[in-house]
Coordinates of C-alpha atoms in Angstrom, one line a residue:
M1 CA 3.0 11.4 19.2
E2 CA 0.5 13.3 17.0
S3 CA -1.8 11.3 15.2
V4 CA -2.8 12.5 11.6
I5 CA -4.9 9.2 10.8
T6 CA -7.7 7.7 13.4
V7 CA -9.6 4.9 12.0
H8 CA -12.5 3.7 14.4
N9 CA -14.6 0.6 13.8
L10 CA -14.4 0.6 10.4
S11 CA -16.6 -1.6 8.0
K12 CA -17.4 -1.8 4.4
N13 CA -20.0 -3.7 3.0
F14 CA -20.4 -5.0 -0.5
G15 CA -23.7 -6.6 -1.2
G16 CA -23.6 -9.0 1.5
T17 CA -19.5 -9.4 1.6
K18 CA -17.8 -7.0 4.7
A19 CA -14.4 -6.6 2.7
V20 CA -13.3 -4.8 6.2
K21 CA -14.8 -5.4 9.3
N22 CA -14.7 -3.0 12.5
L23 CA -10.8 -1.8 12.3
S24 CA -9.5 0.5 14.4
F25 CA -6.2 2.0 14.4
D26 CA -3.7 5.6 14.6
V27 CA -0.9 6.6 12.5
Y28 CA 1.2 8.9 13.9
K29 CA 3.0 11.8 12.1
G30 CA 6.4 11.0 10.7
E31 CA 6.2 7.2 10.8
I32 CA 6.5 4.5 7.7
F33 CA 2.9 2.4 8.7
G34 CA 2.4 -1.2 7.1
I35 CA -1.0 -2.4 6.3
I36 CA -0.2 -5.8 5.6
G37 CA -1.7 -9.1 4.8
P38 CA -2.4 -11.4 1.3
N39 CA -4.1 -10.2 -1.3
G40 CA -7.8 -10.1 -0.9
A41 CA -7.6 -9.1 3.0
G42 CA -9.2 -5.8 2.4
K43 CA -5.5 -3.5 2.7
T44 CA -6.8 -1.8 -0.6
T45 CA -10.3 -1.1 0.3
T46 CA -9.1 0.5 3.8
L47 CA -7.0 2.6 1.4
E48 CA -9.5 4.2 -0.8
I49 CA -11.4 4.6 2.2
L50 CA -8.9 6.8 3.7
E51 CA -8.0 8.4 0.6
G52 CA -11.5 9.4 0.4
I53 CA -12.4 7.3 -3.1
S54 CA -14.9 5.0 -1.0
D55 CA -17.4 5.5 1.4
P56 CA -17.1 3.2 4.5
S57 CA -20.4 1.3 5.8
E58 CA -19.7 1.6 8.9
G59 CA -17.8 3.8 11.5
A60 CA -15.4 7.0 11.6
V61 CA -12.5 8.2 9.8
E62 CA -10.4 11.2 10.0
V63 CA -7.1 12.3 8.1
L64 CA -5.5 15.2 9.0
G65 CA -8.4 16.4 10.8
L66 CA -10.6 15.4 7.6
V67 CA -13.4 13.3 6.9
P68 CA -12.1 12.0 3.2
N69 CA -15.4 10.9 1.8
K70 CA -16.8 14.7 3.0
Q71 CA -14.1 17.0 2.6
L72 CA -12.2 15.0 -0.4
R73 CA -11.0 18.5 -2.1
E74 CA -9.3 20.0 0.6
L75 CA -7.7 16.6 1.4
N76 CA -6.5 16.1 -1.9
K77 CA -4.5 19.6 -1.2
R78 CA -2.8 17.5 1.8
I79 CA -2.1 13.8 0.8
G80 CA -0.2 12.2 -2.4
V81 CA -1.6 8.8 -3.8
Q82 CA 0.2 6.0 -6.1
F83 CA -2.1 3.4 -6.6
Q84 CA -1.2 -0.4 -8.0
A85 CA -2.4 0.8 -11.2
T86 CA -1.1 3.9 -13.6
S87 CA -3.5 5.7 -16.2
I88 CA -0.7 7.6 -17.7
Q89 CA -0.6 7.7 -21.3
K90 CA 1.3 5.0 -22.7
K91 CA 3.1 7.4 -25.2
M92 CA 3.6 10.2 -22.7
K93 CA 7.0 11.2 -22.1
V94 CA 7.8 11.0 -18.4
K95 CA 9.2 14.8 -18.4
E96 CA 5.2 15.4 -20.5
A97 CA 3.9 13.7 -17.4
L98 CA 5.9 15.8 -14.7
D99 CA 4.9 18.9 -16.6
L100 CA 0.8 17.8 -16.5
F101 CA 1.0 16.7 -12.9
S102 CA 2.6 19.5 -11.6
S103 CA 0.0 22.1 -13.3
F104 CA -2.6 20.6 -11.1
Y105 CA -1.5 22.2 -7.7
D106 CA -0.3 25.7 -6.9
N107 CA 2.5 24.6 -4.6
A108 CA 4.2 22.6 -7.2
T109 CA 7.4 24.4 -7.5
K110 CA 10.2 22.0 -7.0
K111 CA 8.8 19.8 -10.0
D112 CA 13.2 19.8 -10.8
H113 CA 14.2 19.2 -7.4
F114 CA 11.8 16.1 -7.6
I115 CA 13.5 15.1 -10.7
E116 CA 16.5 15.3 -8.9
L117 CA 16.1 13.9 -5.8
L118 CA 14.0 10.6 -7.6
G119 CA 17.1 10.4 -10.2
L120 CA 14.6 10.7 -13.3
N121 CA 16.8 12.8 -15.2
E122 CA 18.0 10.1 -17.6
K123 CA 14.9 9.1 -18.1
L124 CA 13.0 12.5 -19.0
N125 CA 12.5 11.8 -22.7
V126 CA 11.5 8.6 -22.3
K127 CA 7.8 7.1 -23.5
F128 CA 6.3 5.6 -19.9
D129 CA 5.2 2.4 -21.8
D130 CA 9.4 1.9 -22.3
L131 CA 10.3 2.1 -19.2
S132 CA 10.8 -1.2 -17.1
G133 CA 8.6 -1.4 -13.8
G134 CA 11.0 -0.3 -11.5
W135 CA 11.3 3.0 -13.5
K136 CA 7.6 3.3 -13.6
Q137 CA 7.3 3.4 -10.3
R138 CA 9.5 5.8 -9.5
V139 CA 7.8 8.1 -11.9
T140 CA 4.4 7.6 -10.2
L141 CA 5.9 8.2 -6.9
A142 CA 7.7 11.5 -8.0
L143 CA 3.6 12.5 -9.7
A144 CA 2.6 11.8 -6.0
T145 CA 4.9 14.0 -4.3
L146 CA 5.1 16.9 -6.7
H147 CA 3.4 19.0 -4.3
E148 CA 5.1 17.8 -1.0
P149 CA 2.1 15.8 0.7
E150 CA 1.9 15.6 4.6
I151 CA 0.4 11.8 3.9
L152 CA 1.9 10.0 1.1
F153 CA -0.8 6.6 0.6
L154 CA 1.0 3.5 -1.8
D155 CA -0.8 0.5 -2.6
E156 CA 1.6 -2.4 -3.1
P157 CA 4.9 0.1 -4.5
S158 CA 7.0 -2.7 -5.1
M159 CA 4.7 -5.0 -6.5
G160 CA 6.1 -7.0 -9.8
L161 CA 9.7 -5.3 -8.7
D162 CA 12.8 -7.5 -8.7
P163 CA 14.7 -7.9 -5.5
S164 CA 17.1 -4.7 -6.6
A165 CA 14.4 -2.7 -7.8
R166 CA 12.3 -3.3 -4.7
R167 CA 15.3 -2.3 -2.3
E168 CA 15.3 0.8 -4.3
M169 CA 12.2 1.6 -4.0
W170 CA 12.2 1.4 -0.1
S171 CA 15.3 3.7 -0.2
L172 CA 12.9 6.3 -2.1
I173 CA 10.6 5.6 0.4
R174 CA 12.7 6.4 3.8
L175 CA 14.1 9.6 1.8
L176 CA 10.6 10.8 1.2
R177 CA 9.5 10.2 5.2
D178 CA 13.0 11.8 5.9
R179 CA 12.1 14.7 4.1
G180 CA 8.9 15.1 6.3
S181 CA 5.7 13.1 4.4
T182 CA 4.2 10.1 6.9
I183 CA 4.0 7.2 4.7
V184 CA 0.9 5.2 4.4
V185 CA 1.8 1.5 2.6
T186 CA -0.2 -1.6 1.5
T187 CA 1.7 -4.8 1.0
H188 CA 1.5 -8.5 0.8
Y189 CA 5.3 -8.9 1.1
M190 CA 6.1 -9.6 4.7
E191 CA 10.1 -9.0 4.2
E192 CA 9.3 -5.4 3.1
A193 CA 6.8 -4.5 6.3
E194 CA 9.9 -5.8 8.2
Q195 CA 12.5 -3.6 6.8
L196 CA 10.6 -0.3 5.6
C197 CA 7.4 -0.3 8.1
D198 CA 7.8 1.8 11.9
R199 CA 4.3 0.3 12.5
V200 CA 2.2 -2.4 10.8
A201 CA -1.5 -3.4 11.1
M202 CA -1.4 -6.9 10.3
I203 CA -5.1 -7.8 8.4
Y204 CA -6.7 -11.2 7.5
S205 CA -10.2 -11.1 5.7
G206 CA -10.9 -7.8 6.5
Q207 CA -9.5 -8.1 10.4
L208 CA -7.1 -6.9 12.1
K209 CA -5.1 -9.4 13.9
A210 CA -2.1 -7.7 15.2
L211 CA -1.1 -3.7 15.9
N212 CA 2.6 -3.0 16.4
S213 CA 6.2 -2.7 15.5
P214 CA 7.6 -5.4 13.1
R215 CA 10.0 -6.1 15.8
E216 CA 7.6 -6.1 18.9
L217 CA 5.3 -8.5 16.8
L218 CA 7.8 -11.0 16.3
N219 CA 9.3 -10.7 19.9
E220 CA 5.4 -11.1 21.2
G221 CA 4.2 -13.8 19.1
A222 CA 6.8 -15.0 16.3
A223 CA 7.8 -18.5 17.4
N224 CA 11.4 -19.8 17.8
C225 CA 12.2 -22.0 15.0
L226 CA 15.2 -24.5 14.2
T227 CA 16.5 -24.7 10.9
F228 CA 18.9 -27.8 9.2
I229 CA 19.9 -30.0 6.9
S230 CA 19.3 -33.6 7.1
E231 CA 18.1 -36.4 4.3
G232 CA 16.9 -39.0 6.5
L233 CA 14.9 -37.4 9.3
A234 CA 10.6 -37.5 8.7
P235 CA 9.1 -34.7 9.3
E236 CA 6.4 -36.7 10.8
Y237 CA 8.8 -37.3 13.8
L238 CA 9.5 -33.9 14.2
S239 CA 5.5 -32.7 14.2
S240 CA 5.3 -35.4 16.9
L241 CA 8.0 -33.6 19.3
P242 CA 6.2 -31.5 22.5
G243 CA 6.1 -28.1 22.1
V244 CA 6.5 -27.7 18.3
E245 CA 3.9 -25.9 16.2
R246 CA 4.7 -26.6 12.7
V247 CA 7.4 -28.2 10.3
E248 CA 8.4 -27.1 7.1
K249 CA 10.3 -29.0 4.2
N250 CA 12.3 -27.8 1.7
Q251 CA 14.2 -30.7 0.1
D252 CA 16.6 -31.5 2.7
E253 CA 16.3 -27.8 4.3
F254 CA 14.2 -28.1 7.6
K255 CA 12.4 -25.4 9.5
V256 CA 10.9 -26.4 12.7
F257 CA 8.9 -23.8 14.6
C258 CA 8.7 -24.7 18.3
D259 CA 8.4 -23.2 21.9
D260 CA 11.7 -24.3 23.2
Q261 CA 14.7 -24.6 21.1
Q262 CA 17.0 -26.1 23.7
T263 CA 14.6 -28.6 24.4
T264 CA 13.5 -29.4 21.0
A265 CA 17.1 -29.4 19.5
Y266 CA 18.4 -32.2 22.4
H267 CA 15.0 -34.3 21.2
I268 CA 16.3 -33.7 17.4
F269 CA 20.1 -34.4 18.7
S270 CA 19.4 -37.9 20.3
Y271 CA 17.2 -39.4 17.9
C272 CA 19.7 -38.5 15.0
Q273 CA 22.4 -39.8 17.2
E274 CA 20.5 -43.0 18.0
K275 CA 19.0 -43.6 14.7
G276 CA 22.4 -42.8 12.5
I277 CA 21.4 -39.9 10.8
R278 CA 23.4 -37.0 9.7
L279 CA 22.3 -33.3 10.3
S280 CA 24.3 -30.1 8.8
S281 CA 24.0 -26.3 9.1
F282 CA 22.1 -26.4 12.0
R283 CA 21.0 -23.0 13.7
F284 CA 19.0 -21.6 16.2
E285 CA 16.5 -19.0 14.3
K286 CA 13.5 -16.2 15.3
G287 CA 10.5 -16.6 13.0
S288 CA 10.4 -13.7 10.5
L289 CA 6.9 -11.7 10.0
D290 CA 5.9 -14.0 6.9
D291 CA 6.1 -16.9 9.9
L292 CA 4.1 -15.0 12.0
F293 CA 1.7 -14.3 9.6
I294 CA 1.5 -18.1 8.5
Q295 CA 1.0 -18.5 12.7
Y296 CA -2.2 -16.4 12.3
L297 CA -3.4 -18.1 9.3
E298 CA -3.0 -21.7 10.9
K299 CA -4.6 -20.1 13.8
E300 CA -7.3 -18.9 11.6
K301 CA -8.5 -22.2 10.5
I302 CA -8.4 -24.0 13.5
G303 CA -10.7 -21.4 14.7

């Protein structure tokens, strides 16, 4: 696979604080690559270094064979960036913003095509401030892609969107990937990473904790879990069972993360039968990417 981004031992310091610590990864042409983690993990800082906005303190970064902070003018012709916050004037109409941004690029000749592609026709004469969050994100996505960039950087593209708008955004991102752009996206929504990304770099406190496809990460590291409903079962009993890593309780709903589902289920059934405790909606499940990330956080606290 062709690497379009190479990061080697990247670190970034802000005074005495090390926001990014020795990150190393590659991004391959044509993939949707996620940089995931909680707020404050170093995701945006990493993205800004890749975009050439910020200088690395240590390490080496190449994007499309260019050093971002030293060859920014050339890089900007080949990448698109959607920031968390936009500086579009509130009273500017969508069409005016598209016309303005099109004038920045010599090869932005397909504006009307992108208007159609991203479904913006009905909003062209609407002022930016009057758009919903989902439509604002759609417009800024269009502005970032007018010149058909080889790499598109998206910083928390679905933050603040409702579930329906979030899924529409995922569809648009996939569409742009299918048209030839490599996508690098930051998100703290683990479901988004699981559904959208081909591979993810999971970071916490500026450090790389895992790197692989969501499916492989789950196969390699996610704990199995049992889910069920019970009124009289004590979480303390479940936590005491051999091989149980974590117990989550939400009212009468339980999630028990364990090494061996069959053995743990046998213990639970036997105990509930002996004590006359009712169980319902019992299921054997695999942990999600969200669950896996919590596992990493728990290990971090223990360490």
